[in-house]
Amino acid sequence: MIFKLALFNANDCIKIMLKKRITIKDLARELGYAPSTISRALNNHPGISKKTKEEVQKAVKKLGYTQNSIASNFRKNTMLSIGIIVPRIGIHFHSLVISGIEEMAYMRKYNVTIFQSQDSLDREKEIAKILQTKMVDGIIVCLALETNNYDHFNQLKDNKVPVVFYDRVPENYEASKIVINDYQSAYKATEHLISSGCKRIAHISGNPEVSIYKERLKGYKAALVKHNIPLDEKLIEYTKDLNYDEGVYSAKKFLNLEHKPDGIFCANDYTAVSTIQVFKKANYSIPGDISVVGFSNYPISRIIEPTLTTINDRAFEMGQAAANLLIRQIEEKSEIISSETVVLETELIIRDSSKSFNSHK
Amino acid sequence: MIFKLALFNANDCIKIMLKKRITIKDLARELGYAPSTISRALNNHPGISKKTKEEVQKAVKKLGYTQNSIASNFRKNTMLSIGIIVPRIGIHFHSLVISGIEEMAYMRKYNVTIFQSQDSLDREKEIAKILQTKMVDGIIVCLALETNNYDHFNQLKDNKVPVVFYDRVPENYEASKIVINDYQSAYKATEHLISSGCKRIAHISGNPEVSIYKERLKGYKAALVKHNIPLDEKLIEYTKDLNYDEGVYSAKKFLNLEHKPDGIFCANDYTAVSTIQVFKKANYSIPGDISVVGFSNYPISRIIEPTLTTINDRAFEMGQAAANLLIRQIEEKSEIISSETVVLETELIIRDSSKSFNSHK
DNA sequence: CTGAAAGCGCTTACAG
DNA sequence: CTGAAAGCGCTTACAG
C-alpha cells in the first residue's frame, strides 16, 4: 500500500486524501503534458498520437479522473439539458409524457430537469424565470390550468431558447406544439356510439374554457349534427376537473332525466368509470341499456367491468415527439426558430362498454 | 425607436441585435464600474452603496440581464442540483415519489434531474457514471429490479456525493435509506384479516428475492404464527411482477383449491383488484365470503367495487423525506457522510373489501 | 465603498 | 503532434 502511494506525486496524494476532484491539470502534471494536450487526448482529437492517448488513459485510471461535463459544456456554451414544466408529475398522463421525454432525451445525450407548476400561473412564471438562468438548451411545457397569458415565455423565446408545448398549449401564440386532434377524436368516439345504435348520446365535458375540452365538445356536437341527431343541452354536463366525483354527480343527473341517454361520451376515463358504476348500481346493463366511451386509455379502463371503450391519447408518444422536435430545433441553431405543430393520431380502442358493430361506417 | 437605441453603446447594441446573452461585463461597461462591483451589487453584498445597487438594477432592466446561474454555481463549486434514478417514471408509485422530491427540492432551491434505469442494471451503471460527471450535489435512487450489486455507487460515495435510496434499497451496503416497514405493514394487514374473522388466509407475494416482498411475506407469516394459524404453502402464490394478470392467475389457483381461503392478503393493489374480480365473477361475495386486502393505496383501490382495504405506502412523503435527508447531508458538508435509515409509518386503510370489527385488537 | 487579479475546469484558435 | 494563451461568466480573497 505504502509502495503504491509512493508512485503518486505529493500534490496528487493530497488530492486523493482530501477526495478533491482530479482535473485535467493533475493529469498534465502527472504526465508532463500541457493541459490542452490532455484535453485533446481525452476527446480523441485526430492530431494526437496514439501513444499519448494511451498514456493519458492510463493516468485517468490511475488517478481516478472523471470529466467535469459541466465545465466542458459551460465552455462550449451548451448544457445538453432540457427543462420540463408540468402541472403535476403524479398525474398519470404527465408521468407517461415525462417518461417519453426522458427516453428520447437519454438517447440523444440530453438530460432532463423537471419542475411542477402545481397548476399555478405564478409558479409557472417563477419557473420560467429560473429556467432563464440555467442555460437549458430548450424547454417543454404543459400549461398550468390557470394560465391564460403567455408573456412569461417571451424572454425565453427572445433568447433563442426553443420551447415546445404539449397537451395544454397556448392559443393565439406563436410556438411549437404537440397535440392530439381532440376534435377528431371526440368525433370518432361519438360516431362509434351512433353507429353502434345509440340515439340519445350524452356528454360529460371538462371545463370548456380549456381548449382541449372545448374541442372535444365540438367534435361531439359535430358528429351528432352530421348524423342528424338533434342536440339537447340537457345531455351535456360541464365539470370543473373531470374527477371521479364530478363523474358520479353528472351520471346521476343523466339517470334522473325523464328521457335518459342510451350512450355517454365522457371527456376522460375517470368520469367514464364513475358513469359505469352509477348506472350499474341502478341496474342498467352496460352496454345493453347504455354504452359508455371514455378518453385517455388510463390503466383503469382495462380493469373496470365492463372494460372501457376509450381513446388512446398517446401520452408516451407525445413525450417522445416533444423531445424529438425540441432537440431538432436546438440543434438546427438557425436564427429563426420555426414554430411547428405536430398532431398525433389517436386511436379508438373498442372494449366491452360499447356495442361493436361490424357494419361500422 | 431609433432614439431609444441611441441610448445604448455600440457593443450593447450588437449584443442585443444578435440576442447574445448580456453579462456582468456588459453591465460594468454600461455603468463604468468593475465587474466585481456589479457582481457584489447583484448579490446584495453589504459593502456596496445603495446608490450603486440602484444604478445596477436600472441597468439590469435596461439591458435585460439575467444571471447565469450555471456560471455562478460552477464558480462556487455547487450546482444546487440533485439527480434521481428511478426504474420507470410511468409507474404511479414512482411518479408520486418524484413529485414529493420535486416539491421539497423546489422549496430549497435545488433542481431535479431525472433518469430512468428501465429496471436494467447496465443502464443504472451508465447513469451513475453520467451523474459522476455532472457535479450533482447528491442523488436519490430506487434500485432497478435487476440490481444485485452496488459497486457503481462507490465512486459517488468516494467523491462525497451523498446518495439516498428509497423503496428498493441495497442490502448489506452502507447507505442512507428511506423505507416503510414492510414487515410491520404486512403483519398489520394480515392481523386485520384475522381479527375480522378470517381463518384461512392466503397471500399473493412478489418476487421473494426482492427484499420488500420478502419482508411482506415474513410479516404475513408472523401474524399467522402469532395467532396460532397454521401456515399452508398452498395458500401462498409467488409472482414475478405482481401485475394484474399474475393476480388473475393466482386468484384462480386459490379458487380451485379444495379448501379455499376466506381472506387474501395481496402484496400490491393490482393483484388485489384482479383477485376481487376473479372471486366476484365466480359469485363469491366480498367481503361476505372472502376478504381481500391490498398494498399501496393506488387510486384504483378507491374505485374498485367493493373499495379495497389496503396499506397506504406514503409514496409522496417518501419523496419528501428522501429529498429532505439528502439536502441535509449535502449541506452538512461533513467529512464523513452519515448513513441514516428513515422508516416511514404506514397506515391500514379499511374499506369495503374486508369486514371491519370494532372488537379489533 | 470599489477595483485588479486570480481562478472554477475546461476548450480552442493560433502558433510552431 | 504539442504548447501557451485566452476565455466561457461569474466570485472572492486581497488591497486600497
Tab-separated table of C-alpha atoms in Angstrom, chain B residues 63-304:
chain	number	residue	atom	x	y	z
B	63	LEU	CA	-30.190	45.723	-20.947
B	64	GLY	CA	-32.327	42.771	-19.976
B	65	TYR	CA	-29.719	40.998	-17.908
B	66	THR	CA	-30.416	37.623	-16.370
B	67	GLN	CA	-27.895	35.926	-14.185
B	68	ASN	CA	-26.122	32.872	-15.492
B	69	SER	CA	-26.588	30.625	-12.505
B	70	ILE	CA	-24.575	27.845	-14.077
B	71	ALA	CA	-21.506	30.068	-14.202
B	72	SER	CA	-22.167	31.293	-10.704
B	73	ASN	CA	-22.707	27.848	-9.239
B	74	PHE	CA	-19.800	26.436	-11.174
B	75	ARG	CA	-17.543	29.046	-9.664
B	76	LYS	CA	-18.937	28.300	-6.215
B	77	ASN	CA	-18.500	24.587	-6.798
B	78	THR	CA	-22.069	23.649	-6.004
B	79	MET	CA	-24.799	23.102	-8.544
B	80	LEU	CA	-27.846	23.093	-6.271
B	81	SER	CA	-28.846	20.095	-8.251
B	82	ILE	CA	-29.905	16.604	-7.355
B	83	GLY	CA	-30.139	13.588	-9.602
B	84	ILE	CA	-32.820	10.908	-9.414
B	85	ILE	CA	-32.620	7.373	-10.774
B	86	VAL	CA	-35.946	5.545	-10.861
B	87	PRO	CA	-36.854	2.316	-12.618
B	88	ARG	CA	-39.726	3.860	-14.591
B	89	ILE	CA	-41.396	7.240	-14.238
B	90	GLY	CA	-44.718	5.923	-15.532
B	91	ILE	CA	-45.239	3.690	-12.510
B	92	HIS	CA	-47.607	5.567	-10.286
B	93	PHE	CA	-45.674	4.948	-7.099
B	94	HIS	CA	-42.530	6.458	-8.546
B	95	SER	CA	-44.306	9.413	-10.048
B	96	LEU	CA	-45.618	10.256	-6.588
B	97	VAL	CA	-42.177	9.910	-5.054
B	98	ILE	CA	-40.706	12.166	-7.718
B	99	SER	CA	-43.454	14.640	-7.079
B	100	GLY	CA	-42.534	14.713	-3.391
B	101	ILE	CA	-38.869	15.119	-4.218
B	102	GLU	CA	-39.506	17.978	-6.626
B	103	GLU	CA	-41.701	19.772	-4.137
B	104	MET	CA	-39.149	19.631	-1.349
B	105	ALA	CA	-36.246	20.405	-3.666
B	106	TYR	CA	-38.020	23.401	-5.154
B	107	MET	CA	-38.554	24.917	-1.723
B	108	ARG	CA	-34.870	24.541	-1.016
B	109	LYS	CA	-33.778	25.961	-4.389
B	110	TYR	CA	-32.484	22.681	-5.734
B	111	ASN	CA	-33.391	21.371	-9.108
B	112	VAL	CA	-34.039	17.822	-10.002
B	113	THR	CA	-32.648	15.891	-12.945
B	114	ILE	CA	-34.291	12.626	-13.680
B	115	PHE	CA	-33.180	9.334	-15.217
B	116	GLN	CA	-34.937	6.021	-15.793
B	117	SER	CA	-32.977	2.823	-15.328
B	118	GLN	CA	-35.752	0.852	-17.045
B	119	ASP	CA	-35.057	-1.755	-14.365
B	120	SER	CA	-31.774	-2.543	-16.103
B	121	LEU	CA	-28.566	-2.847	-14.118
B	122	ASP	CA	-26.428	-1.844	-17.082
B	123	ARG	CA	-28.374	1.315	-17.619
B	124	GLU	CA	-28.255	2.093	-13.916
B	125	LYS	CA	-24.463	1.820	-14.062
B	126	GLU	CA	-24.342	4.073	-17.106
B	127	ILE	CA	-26.468	6.673	-15.376
B	128	ALA	CA	-24.334	6.535	-12.249
B	129	LYS	CA	-21.350	7.319	-14.463
B	130	ILE	CA	-23.108	10.211	-16.133
B	131	LEU	CA	-24.098	11.625	-12.778
B	132	GLN	CA	-20.448	11.418	-11.776
B	133	THR	CA	-19.593	13.984	-14.420
B	134	LYS	CA	-22.470	16.336	-13.697
B	135	MET	CA	-21.472	17.980	-10.455
B	136	VAL	CA	-24.782	16.965	-8.878
B	137	ASP	CA	-24.762	17.650	-5.169
B	138	GLY	CA	-26.493	14.424	-4.300
B	139	ILE	CA	-28.591	11.648	-5.741
B	140	ILE	CA	-31.728	9.713	-4.878
B	141	VAL	CA	-32.212	6.238	-6.243
B	142	CYS	CA	-34.634	3.367	-6.319
B	143	LEU	CA	-32.720	0.330	-7.493
B	144	ALA	CA	-33.514	-1.471	-10.734
B	145	LEU	CA	-35.131	-4.868	-10.358
B	146	GLU	CA	-32.024	-6.474	-11.820
B	147	THR	CA	-29.603	-4.769	-9.465
B	148	ASN	CA	-27.857	-7.120	-7.082
B	149	ASN	CA	-24.547	-5.346	-6.706
B	150	TYR	CA	-23.919	-1.786	-5.692
B	151	ASP	CA	-20.336	-1.073	-6.686
B	152	HIS	CA	-21.378	1.502	-9.228
B	153	PHE	CA	-22.347	3.791	-6.362
B	154	ASN	CA	-18.965	3.515	-4.678
B	155	GLN	CA	-17.248	6.216	-6.654
B	156	LEU	CA	-20.061	8.650	-5.966
B	157	LYS	CA	-19.681	7.896	-2.288
B	158	ASP	CA	-15.906	8.231	-2.536
B	159	ASN	CA	-16.386	11.660	-4.069
B	160	LYS	CA	-18.508	12.639	-1.097
B	161	VAL	CA	-21.683	12.846	-3.110
B	162	PRO	CA	-24.464	11.791	-0.745
B	163	VAL	CA	-26.761	9.058	-2.022
B	164	VAL	CA	-30.186	8.266	-0.575
B	165	PHE	CA	-32.011	5.110	-1.584
B	166	TYR	CA	-35.742	4.614	-1.316
B	167	ASP	CA	-38.111	1.684	-1.568
B	168	ARG	CA	-35.856	-0.816	-3.334
B	169	VAL	CA	-32.729	-0.250	-1.275
B	170	PRO	CA	-29.418	-2.108	-1.223
B	171	GLU	CA	-28.880	-4.867	1.290
B	172	ASN	CA	-25.701	-5.126	3.278
B	173	TYR	CA	-24.483	-1.825	1.900
B	174	GLU	CA	-23.721	1.223	3.973
B	175	ALA	CA	-26.034	3.971	2.705
B	176	SER	CA	-28.899	6.232	3.635
B	177	LYS	CA	-32.313	4.734	3.051
B	178	ILE	CA	-35.935	5.745	3.169
B	179	VAL	CA	-38.261	2.812	3.559
B	180	ILE	CA	-41.559	1.814	5.001
B	181	ASN	CA	-41.731	-1.049	7.406
B	182	ASP	CA	-42.878	-3.747	5.020
B	183	TYR	CA	-42.769	-6.447	7.629
B	184	GLN	CA	-44.838	-4.497	10.097
B	185	SER	CA	-47.281	-3.341	7.416
B	186	ALA	CA	-47.892	-6.871	6.187
B	187	TYR	CA	-48.265	-8.038	9.742
B	188	LYS	CA	-50.850	-5.335	10.364
B	189	ALA	CA	-52.770	-6.193	7.184
B	190	THR	CA	-52.813	-9.889	7.970
B	191	GLU	CA	-53.797	-9.323	11.567
B	192	HIS	CA	-56.668	-7.169	10.358
B	193	LEU	CA	-57.952	-10.139	8.351
B	194	ILE	CA	-57.573	-12.400	11.348
B	195	SER	CA	-59.361	-10.106	13.725
B	196	SER	CA	-62.182	-9.641	11.248
B	197	GLY	CA	-62.792	-13.361	11.424
B	198	CYS	CA	-60.752	-14.959	8.656
B	199	LYS	CA	-59.363	-18.408	9.420
B	200	ARG	CA	-57.627	-19.389	6.192
B	201	ILE	CA	-55.616	-16.520	4.855
B	202	ALA	CA	-53.785	-16.671	1.547
B	203	HIS	CA	-51.007	-14.429	0.261
B	204	ILE	CA	-50.061	-13.279	-3.213
B	205	SER	CA	-46.386	-12.430	-2.983
B	206	GLY	CA	-43.995	-10.559	-5.224
B	207	ASN	CA	-40.632	-11.971	-6.139
B	208	PRO	CA	-39.279	-13.086	-2.757
B	209	GLU	CA	-35.734	-12.287	-3.856
B	210	VAL	CA	-36.656	-8.631	-3.598
B	211	SER	CA	-36.306	-7.510	-0.024
B	212	ILE	CA	-39.582	-5.605	0.275
B	213	TYR	CA	-41.584	-8.641	-0.862
B	214	LYS	CA	-39.575	-10.934	1.311
B	215	GLU	CA	-40.425	-8.700	4.263
B	216	ARG	CA	-44.112	-8.616	3.391
B	217	LEU	CA	-44.130	-12.386	3.191
B	218	LYS	CA	-42.407	-12.611	6.567
B	219	GLY	CA	-44.899	-10.233	8.139
B	220	TYR	CA	-47.793	-12.291	6.791
B	221	LYS	CA	-46.315	-15.462	8.202
B	222	ALA	CA	-45.516	-13.908	11.541
B	223	ALA	CA	-49.086	-12.718	12.032
B	224	LEU	CA	-50.404	-16.202	11.358
B	225	VAL	CA	-47.932	-17.777	13.762
B	226	LYS	CA	-48.733	-15.215	16.388
B	227	HIS	CA	-52.418	-16.108	16.186
B	228	ASN	CA	-51.848	-19.849	16.042
B	229	ILE	CA	-52.972	-20.243	12.477
B	230	PRO	CA	-51.058	-22.983	10.709
B	231	LEU	CA	-49.019	-21.982	7.677
B	232	ASP	CA	-50.061	-23.664	4.468
B	233	GLU	CA	-47.761	-23.316	1.457
B	234	LYS	CA	-50.718	-23.928	-0.858
B	235	LEU	CA	-52.031	-20.586	0.302
B	236	ILE	CA	-49.010	-18.674	-0.951
B	237	GLU	CA	-48.596	-17.758	-4.600
B	238	TYR	CA	-45.357	-16.239	-5.830
B	239	THR	CA	-45.423	-13.866	-8.774
B	240	LYS	CA	-42.689	-12.274	-10.795
B	241	ASP	CA	-44.084	-8.805	-11.207
B	242	LEU	CA	-47.295	-8.557	-9.182
B	243	ASN	CA	-49.101	-7.460	-12.301
B	244	TYR	CA	-52.811	-7.715	-12.974
B	245	ASP	CA	-52.636	-10.925	-14.994
B	246	GLU	CA	-50.486	-12.682	-12.434
B	247	GLY	CA	-53.128	-11.719	-9.899
B	248	VAL	CA	-55.819	-13.335	-12.004
B	249	TYR	CA	-53.741	-16.465	-12.334
B	250	SER	CA	-53.028	-16.658	-8.607
B	251	ALA	CA	-56.610	-15.957	-7.587
B	252	LYS	CA	-57.853	-18.717	-9.867
B	253	LYS	CA	-55.489	-21.166	-8.234
B	254	PHE	CA	-56.934	-20.231	-4.851
B	255	LEU	CA	-60.409	-20.571	-6.276
B	256	ASN	CA	-59.679	-24.106	-7.402
B	257	LEU	CA	-58.337	-25.171	-4.058
B	258	GLU	CA	-60.344	-27.807	-2.298
B	259	HIS	CA	-60.067	-25.959	0.936
B	260	LYS	CA	-60.481	-22.351	-0.191
B	261	PRO	CA	-59.184	-19.301	1.647
B	262	ASP	CA	-61.573	-16.871	3.330
B	263	GLY	CA	-59.120	-13.982	3.245
B	264	ILE	CA	-56.351	-12.940	0.898
B	265	PHE	CA	-53.554	-10.502	1.578
B	266	CYS	CA	-52.024	-9.295	-1.689
B	267	ALA	CA	-48.610	-7.672	-1.853
B	268	ASN	CA	-49.943	-4.901	-4.082
B	269	ASP	CA	-53.211	-3.382	-5.250
B	270	TYR	CA	-53.143	-4.676	-8.820
B	271	THR	CA	-53.231	-8.290	-7.747
B	272	ALA	CA	-55.826	-7.419	-5.101
B	273	VAL	CA	-58.061	-5.908	-7.763
B	274	SER	CA	-57.779	-8.929	-10.020
B	275	THR	CA	-58.449	-11.172	-7.034
B	276	ILE	CA	-61.637	-9.265	-6.290
B	277	GLN	CA	-62.736	-9.557	-9.891
B	278	VAL	CA	-61.989	-13.282	-10.135
B	279	PHE	CA	-63.925	-14.072	-6.996
B	280	LYS	CA	-66.816	-11.802	-7.908
B	281	LYS	CA	-67.084	-13.480	-11.278
B	282	ALA	CA	-67.237	-16.838	-9.508
B	283	ASN	CA	-70.152	-15.477	-7.478
B	284	TYR	CA	-68.354	-15.115	-4.218
B	285	SER	CA	-69.418	-12.169	-2.127
B	286	ILE	CA	-66.736	-9.803	-0.907
B	287	PRO	CA	-66.256	-9.427	1.982
B	288	GLY	CA	-69.068	-11.869	2.852
B	289	ASP	CA	-67.352	-14.999	1.619
B	290	ILE	CA	-63.866	-13.748	1.275
B	291	SER	CA	-61.987	-10.642	2.361
B	292	VAL	CA	-59.246	-9.040	0.285
B	293	VAL	CA	-56.517	-6.655	1.399
B	294	GLY	CA	-54.070	-4.947	-0.937
B	295	PHE	CA	-50.930	-2.898	-0.560
B	296	SER	CA	-50.086	0.608	-1.840
B	297	ASN	CA	-53.312	2.598	-1.884
B	298	TYR	CA	-53.343	3.143	-5.598
B	299	PRO	CA	-56.144	5.330	-6.979
B	300	ILE	CA	-57.929	2.243	-8.219
B	301	SER	CA	-58.356	0.994	-4.669
B	302	ARG	CA	-60.950	3.717	-4.045
B	303	ILE	CA	-62.790	2.933	-7.278
B	304	ILE	CA	-62.977	-0.849	-7.468
